[in-house]
Amino acid sequence: MTELPQFPELLAPAAWRRIDFLSDLHLSPETPATLAALESHLQETAADAVILLGDIFEVWVGDDGRFDGFEAQVLRLLQTASQRLQLFFMAGNRDFLLGAEMLADAGMQGLADPTVLIAFGERWLLSHGDALCLSDQAYQAFRKQVRNPAWQAQFLAQPLDARRSIARQMRDGSKAQQAEVSAYADLDAAACVAWLRASGCKTLIHGHTHRPAVHELGVPGLRRQVLSDWDLEAARPRADLLRLRQAGLRRIQLA
């Protein structure tokens, strides 16, 4: 069992009526249909707030790339959306280097992983999810390394093109590993229960695993609500989100 993290809180304003949760869009220049689906949703959703729970980008190598090509296109999209609704961002394992400059320019508020959302009289635990995949010890060691401020400072000190090249190599290696094991490691149930109990929540909302469903945790009243990844380029397109209202949490299929 890992050491328990801090659980900062986000208090939803009383005026909010709908909150959308999305994750794992893995946006890149190769995913124009997925990007178009996100733009359409942000333009049309009736939600007061959209909370992005990580891996929104396939890769993010530093905020200094936000004015180039594809990244600039996404930046403009987020800026436009932030004029009509509240945007929140929690880092995933692909975009953990997204920093304060991008957040400010995009009109997004950053969230720590995990964060407790207080809304509609309930406490909801939000996470990307990768920190709880404890059975994948190699990944946890890698995660600890790249989340270290010293490692990040050293990486970000390199030229932008060099960082992009390193990211491509790391991504290719990750894809090869995923092909061998066929799926991401799942979250550790005991660790999920410990987080929920420590945070005073009953439901953990997360992405990362690409296993969209309600997962029971073996403890009455405690569960995980897992978001899907988005892939509108696939032969069988997929995209869903979770919407929270006073009546509770509902899954909405977009594709």
PDB file of N, CA and C in Angstrom, residues 87-147:
ATOM      1  N   LEU A  87     -13.405  25.568 -17.171  1.00  0.00           N
ATOM      2  CA  LEU A  87     -12.583  24.441 -17.597  1.00  0.00           C
ATOM      3  C   LEU A  87     -11.569  24.107 -16.501  1.00  0.00           C
ATOM      4  N   PHE A  88     -11.446  22.821 -16.207  1.00  0.00           N
ATOM      5  CA  PHE A  88     -10.482  22.348 -15.226  1.00  0.00           C
ATOM      6  C   PHE A  88      -9.637  21.247 -15.861  1.00  0.00           C
ATOM      7  N   PHE A  89      -8.378  21.176 -15.464  1.00  0.00           N
ATOM      8  CA  PHE A  89      -7.457  20.189 -16.036  1.00  0.00           C
ATOM      9  C   PHE A  89      -6.672  19.504 -14.935  1.00  0.00           C
ATOM     10  N   MET A  90      -6.654  18.167 -14.996  1.00  0.00           N
ATOM     11  CA  MET A  90      -5.817  17.342 -14.129  1.00  0.00           C
ATOM     12  C   MET A  90      -4.865  16.563 -15.025  1.00  0.00           C
ATOM     13  N   ALA A  91      -3.591  16.566 -14.700  1.00  0.00           N
ATOM     14  CA  ALA A  91      -2.598  15.920 -15.552  1.00  0.00           C
ATOM     15  C   ALA A  91      -2.756  14.408 -15.567  1.00  0.00           C
ATOM     16  N   GLY A  92      -2.463  13.825 -16.722  1.00  0.00           N
ATOM     17  CA  GLY A  92      -2.403  12.381 -16.861  1.00  0.00           C
ATOM     18  C   GLY A  92      -0.974  11.922 -17.051  1.00  0.00           C
ATOM     19  N   ASN A  93      -0.798  10.677 -17.452  1.00  0.00           N
ATOM     20  CA  ASN A  93       0.548  10.163 -17.665  1.00  0.00           C
ATOM     21  C   ASN A  93       1.131  10.602 -18.999  1.00  0.00           C
ATOM     22  N   ARG A  94       0.314  11.189 -19.886  1.00  0.00           N
ATOM     23  CA  ARG A  94       0.813  11.691 -21.167  1.00  0.00           C
ATOM     24  C   ARG A  94       1.062  13.197 -21.158  1.00  0.00           C
ATOM     25  N   ASP A  95       0.357  13.928 -20.333  1.00  0.00           N
ATOM     26  CA  ASP A  95       0.437  15.391 -20.387  1.00  0.00           C
ATOM     27  C   ASP A  95       0.765  16.003 -19.030  1.00  0.00           C
ATOM     28  N   PHE A  96       1.596  15.287 -18.256  1.00  0.00           N
ATOM     29  CA  PHE A  96       1.933  15.772 -16.910  1.00  0.00           C
ATOM     30  C   PHE A  96       2.848  16.992 -16.946  1.00  0.00           C
ATOM     31  N   LEU A  97       3.424  17.303 -18.114  1.00  0.00           N
ATOM     32  CA  LEU A  97       4.277  18.486 -18.218  1.00  0.00           C
ATOM     33  C   LEU A  97       3.497  19.732 -18.618  1.00  0.00           C
ATOM     34  N   LEU A  98       2.190  19.624 -18.747  1.00  0.00           N
ATOM     35  CA  LEU A  98       1.386  20.807 -19.029  1.00  0.00           C
ATOM     36  C   LEU A  98       1.401  21.691 -17.780  1.00  0.00           C
ATOM     37  N   GLY A  99       1.829  22.939 -17.962  1.00  0.00           N
ATOM     38  CA  GLY A  99       2.094  23.772 -16.805  1.00  0.00           C
ATOM     39  C   GLY A  99       1.262  25.028 -16.705  1.00  0.00           C
ATOM     40  N   ALA A 100       1.719  25.919 -15.846  1.00  0.00           N
ATOM     41  CA  ALA A 100       0.948  27.110 -15.493  1.00  0.00           C
ATOM     42  C   ALA A 100       0.729  28.046 -16.674  1.00  0.00           C
ATOM     43  N   GLU A 101       1.699  28.137 -17.581  1.00  0.00           N
ATOM     44  CA  GLU A 101       1.549  29.049 -18.716  1.00  0.00           C
ATOM     45  C   GLU A 101       0.446  28.583 -19.653  1.00  0.00           C
ATOM     46  N   MET A 102       0.412  27.291 -19.956  1.00  0.00           N
ATOM     47  CA  MET A 102      -0.649  26.758 -20.813  1.00  0.00           C
ATOM     48  C   MET A 102      -2.004  26.864 -20.120  1.00  0.00           C
ATOM     49  N   LEU A 103      -2.049  26.549 -18.835  1.00  0.00           N
ATOM     50  CA  LEU A 103      -3.313  26.654 -18.104  1.00  0.00           C
ATOM     51  C   LEU A 103      -3.859  28.080 -18.186  1.00  0.00           C
ATOM     52  N   ALA A 104      -3.003  29.061 -17.953  1.00  0.00           N
ATOM     53  CA  ALA A 104      -3.447  30.456 -17.958  1.00  0.00           C
ATOM     54  C   ALA A 104      -3.909  30.885 -19.344  1.00  0.00           C
ATOM     55  N   ASP A 105      -3.140  30.541 -20.373  1.00  0.00           N
ATOM     56  CA  ASP A 105      -3.503  30.957 -21.730  1.00  0.00           C
ATOM     57  C   ASP A 105      -4.776  30.267 -22.211  1.00  0.00           C
ATOM     58  N   ALA A 106      -5.000  29.026 -21.777  1.00  0.00           N
ATOM     59  CA  ALA A 106      -6.174  28.272 -22.206  1.00  0.00           C
ATOM     60  C   ALA A 106      -7.413  28.592 -21.377  1.00  0.00           C
ATOM     61  N   GLY A 107      -7.251  29.326 -20.276  1.00  0.00           N
ATOM     62  CA  GLY A 107      -8.386  29.630 -19.420  1.00  0.00           C
ATOM     63  C   GLY A 107      -8.817  28.456 -18.569  1.00  0.00           C
ATOM     64  N   MET A 108      -7.871  27.586 -18.240  1.00  0.00           N
ATOM     65  CA  MET A 108      -8.172  26.405 -17.429  1.00  0.00           C
ATOM     66  C   MET A 108      -7.613  26.568 -16.023  1.00  0.00           C
ATOM     67  N   GLN A 109      -8.269  25.922 -15.065  1.00  0.00           N
ATOM     68  CA  GLN A 109      -7.765  25.852 -13.700  1.00  0.00           C
ATOM     69  C   GLN A 109      -7.173  24.472 -13.479  1.00  0.00           C
ATOM     70  N   GLY A 110      -5.959  24.407 -12.980  1.00  0.00           N
ATOM     71  CA  GLY A 110      -5.323  23.126 -12.726  1.00  0.00           C
ATOM     72  C   GLY A 110      -5.832  22.476 -11.454  1.00  0.00           C
ATOM     73  N   LEU A 111      -5.911  21.163 -11.474  1.00  0.00           N
ATOM     74  CA  LEU A 111      -6.325  20.381 -10.309  1.00  0.00           C
ATOM     75  C   LEU A 111      -5.232  19.401  -9.935  1.00  0.00           C
ATOM     76  N   ALA A 112      -4.999  19.238  -8.648  1.00  0.00           N
ATOM     77  CA  ALA A 112      -4.072  18.224  -8.166  1.00  0.00           C
ATOM     78  C   ALA A 112      -4.701  16.848  -8.337  1.00  0.00           C
ATOM     79  N   ASP A 113      -3.858  15.840  -8.434  1.00  0.00           N
ATOM     80  CA  ASP A 113      -4.321  14.450  -8.498  1.00  0.00           C
ATOM     81  C   ASP A 113      -3.903  13.759  -7.205  1.00  0.00           C
ATOM     82  N   PRO A 114      -4.886  13.395  -6.350  1.00  0.00           N
ATOM     83  CA  PRO A 114      -6.340  13.489  -6.509  1.00  0.00           C
ATOM     84  C   PRO A 114      -6.880  14.827  -6.000  1.00  0.00           C
ATOM     85  N   THR A 115      -8.155  15.052  -6.324  1.00  0.00           N
ATOM     86  CA  THR A 115      -8.911  16.197  -5.814  1.00  0.00           C
ATOM     87  C   THR A 115     -10.303  15.724  -5.422  1.00  0.00           C
ATOM     88  N   VAL A 116     -10.823  16.262  -4.328  1.00  0.00           N
ATOM     89  CA  VAL A 116     -12.205  15.982  -3.929  1.00  0.00           C
ATOM     90  C   VAL A 116     -13.099  17.096  -4.458  1.00  0.00           C
ATOM     91  N   LEU A 117     -14.068  16.731  -5.269  1.00  0.00           N
ATOM     92  CA  LEU A 117     -15.080  17.670  -5.742  1.00  0.00           C
ATOM     93  C   LEU A 117     -16.271  17.612  -4.792  1.00  0.00           C
ATOM     94  N   ILE A 118     -16.668  18.765  -4.274  1.00  0.00           N
ATOM     95  CA  ILE A 118     -17.850  18.849  -3.419  1.00  0.00           C
ATOM     96  C   ILE A 118     -18.962  19.476  -4.255  1.00  0.00           C
ATOM     97  N   ALA A 119     -19.961  18.675  -4.583  1.00  0.00           N
ATOM     98  CA  ALA A 119     -21.024  19.147  -5.469  1.00  0.00           C
ATOM     99  C   ALA A 119     -22.313  18.402  -5.184  1.00  0.00           C
ATOM    100  N   PHE A 120     -23.414  19.141  -5.186  1.00  0.00           N
ATOM    101  CA  PHE A 120     -24.753  18.573  -5.011  1.00  0.00           C
ATOM    102  C   PHE A 120     -24.867  17.752  -3.720  1.00  0.00           C
ATOM    103  N   GLY A 121     -24.228  18.258  -2.669  1.00  0.00           N
ATOM    104  CA  GLY A 121     -24.338  17.632  -1.360  1.00  0.00           C
ATOM    105  C   GLY A 121     -23.529  16.368  -1.178  1.00  0.00           C
ATOM    106  N   GLU A 122     -22.616  16.068  -2.124  1.00  0.00           N
ATOM    107  CA  GLU A 122     -21.803  14.858  -2.040  1.00  0.00           C
ATOM    108  C   GLU A 122     -20.332  15.200  -2.251  1.00  0.00           C
ATOM    109  N   ARG A 123     -19.483  14.253  -1.863  1.00  0.00           N
ATOM    110  CA  ARG A 123     -18.045  14.357  -2.098  1.00  0.00           C
ATOM    111  C   ARG A 123     -17.655  13.304  -3.135  1.00  0.00           C
ATOM    112  N   TRP A 124     -16.967  13.737  -4.187  1.00  0.00           N
ATOM    113  CA  TRP A 124     -16.593  12.879  -5.304  1.00  0.00           C
ATOM    114  C   TRP A 124     -15.075  12.937  -5.457  1.00  0.00           C
ATOM    115  N   LEU A 125     -14.425  11.793  -5.462  1.00  0.00           N
ATOM    116  CA  LEU A 125     -12.971  11.760  -5.562  1.00  0.00           C
ATOM    117  C   LEU A 125     -12.565  11.668  -7.034  1.00  0.00           C
ATOM    118  N   LEU A 126     -11.757  12.625  -7.487  1.00  0.00           N
ATOM    119  CA  LEU A 126     -11.324  12.695  -8.877  1.00  0.00           C
ATOM    120  C   LEU A 126      -9.837  12.348  -8.984  1.00  0.00           C
ATOM    121  N   SER A 127      -9.497  11.550 -10.000  1.00  0.00           N
ATOM    122  CA  SER A 127      -8.107  11.188 -10.246  1.00  0.00           C
ATOM    123  C   SER A 127      -7.947  10.802 -11.705  1.00  0.00           C
ATOM    124  N   HIS A 128      -6.731  10.931 -12.234  1.00  0.00           N
ATOM    125  CA  HIS A 128      -6.498  10.330 -13.552  1.00  0.00           C
ATOM    126  C   HIS A 128      -6.542   8.818 -13.423  1.00  0.00           C
ATOM    127  N   GLY A 129      -5.933   8.281 -12.378  1.00  0.00           N
ATOM    128  CA  GLY A 129      -6.017   6.853 -12.109  1.00  0.00           C
ATOM    129  C   GLY A 129      -4.700   6.110 -12.126  1.00  0.00           C
ATOM    130  N   ASP A 130      -3.696   6.630 -12.834  1.00  0.00           N
ATOM    131  CA  ASP A 130      -2.467   5.864 -13.016  1.00  0.00           C
ATOM    132  C   ASP A 130      -1.696   5.660 -11.720  1.00  0.00           C
ATOM    133  N   ALA A 131      -1.836   6.577 -10.768  1.00  0.00           N
ATOM    134  CA  ALA A 131      -1.108   6.439  -9.501  1.00  0.00           C
ATOM    135  C   ALA A 131      -1.563   5.229  -8.703  1.00  0.00           C
ATOM    136  N   LEU A 132      -2.723   4.688  -9.026  1.00  0.00           N
ATOM    137  CA  LEU A 132      -3.276   3.553  -8.284  1.00  0.00           C
ATOM    138  C   LEU A 132      -3.112   2.220  -9.021  1.00  0.00           C
ATOM    139  N   CYS A 133      -2.385   2.228 -10.136  1.00  0.00           N
ATOM    140  CA  CYS A 133      -2.106   0.975 -10.856  1.00  0.00           C
ATOM    141  C   CYS A 133      -0.856   0.340 -10.237  1.00  0.00           C
ATOM    142  N   LEU A 134      -1.001  -0.137  -9.027  1.00  0.00           N
ATOM    143  CA  LEU A 134       0.151  -0.535  -8.224  1.00  0.00           C
ATOM    144  C   LEU A 134       0.790  -1.833  -8.687  1.00  0.00           C
ATOM    145  N   SER A 135       0.062  -2.680  -9.409  1.00  0.00           N
ATOM    146  CA  SER A 135       0.645  -3.948  -9.856  1.00  0.00           C
ATOM    147  C   SER A 135       1.706  -3.743 -10.935  1.00  0.00           C
ATOM    148  N   ASP A 136       1.660  -2.606 -11.627  1.00  0.00           N
ATOM    149  CA  ASP A 136       2.643  -2.299 -12.666  1.00  0.00           C
ATOM    150  C   ASP A 136       3.812  -1.564 -12.009  1.00  0.00           C
ATOM    151  N   GLN A 137       4.689  -2.327 -11.407  1.00  0.00           N
ATOM    152  CA  GLN A 137       5.773  -1.728 -10.636  1.00  0.00           C
ATOM    153  C   GLN A 137       6.756  -0.962 -11.520  1.00  0.00           C
ATOM    154  N   ALA A 138       6.969  -1.443 -12.746  1.00  0.00           N
ATOM    155  CA  ALA A 138       7.876  -0.741 -13.657  1.00  0.00           C
ATOM    156  C   ALA A 138       7.321   0.636 -13.990  1.00  0.00           C
ATOM    157  N   TYR A 139       6.016   0.696 -14.222  1.00  0.00           N
ATOM    158  CA  TYR A 139       5.424   1.997 -14.530  1.00  0.00           C
ATOM    159  C   TYR A 139       5.480   2.918 -13.315  1.00  0.00           C
ATOM    160  N   GLN A 140       5.205   2.395 -12.136  1.00  0.00           N
ATOM    161  CA  GLN A 140       5.239   3.239 -10.940  1.00  0.00           C
ATOM    162  C   GLN A 140       6.632   3.815 -10.704  1.00  0.00           C
ATOM    163  N   ALA A 141       7.675   3.030 -11.003  1.00  0.00           N
ATOM    164  CA  ALA A 141       9.037   3.548 -10.868  1.00  0.00           C
ATOM    165  C   ALA A 141       9.283   4.656 -11.892  1.00  0.00           C
ATOM    166  N   PHE A 142       8.805   4.447 -13.121  1.00  0.00           N
ATOM    167  CA  PHE A 142       8.935   5.463 -14.163  1.00  0.00           C
ATOM    168  C   PHE A 142       8.158   6.715 -13.793  1.00  0.00           C
ATOM    169  N   ARG A 143       6.949   6.525 -13.265  1.00  0.00           N
ATOM    170  CA  ARG A 143       6.124   7.670 -12.884  1.00  0.00           C
ATOM    171  C   ARG A 143       6.814   8.500 -11.802  1.00  0.00           C
ATOM    172  N   LYS A 144       7.395   7.824 -10.830  1.00  0.00           N
ATOM    173  CA  LYS A 144       8.094   8.534  -9.761  1.00  0.00           C
ATOM    174  C   LYS A 144       9.251   9.346 -10.327  1.00  0.00           C
ATOM    175  N   GLN A 145       9.953   8.781 -11.302  1.00  0.00           N
ATOM    176  CA  GLN A 145      11.089   9.472 -11.901  1.00  0.00           C
ATOM    177  C   GLN A 145      10.656  10.732 -12.635  1.00  0.00           C
ATOM    178  N   VAL A 146       9.643  10.614 -13.518  1.00  0.00           N
ATOM    179  CA  VAL A 146       9.292  11.745 -14.378  1.00  0.00           C
ATOM    180  C   VAL A 146       8.462  12.795 -13.648  1.00  0.00           C
ATOM    181  N   ARG A 147       7.896  12.461 -12.504  1.00  0.00           N
ATOM    182  CA  ARG A 147       7.192  13.477 -11.712  1.00  0.00           C
ATOM    183  C   ARG A 147       8.132  14.228 -10.774  1.00  0.00           C
TER     184      ARG A 147
END
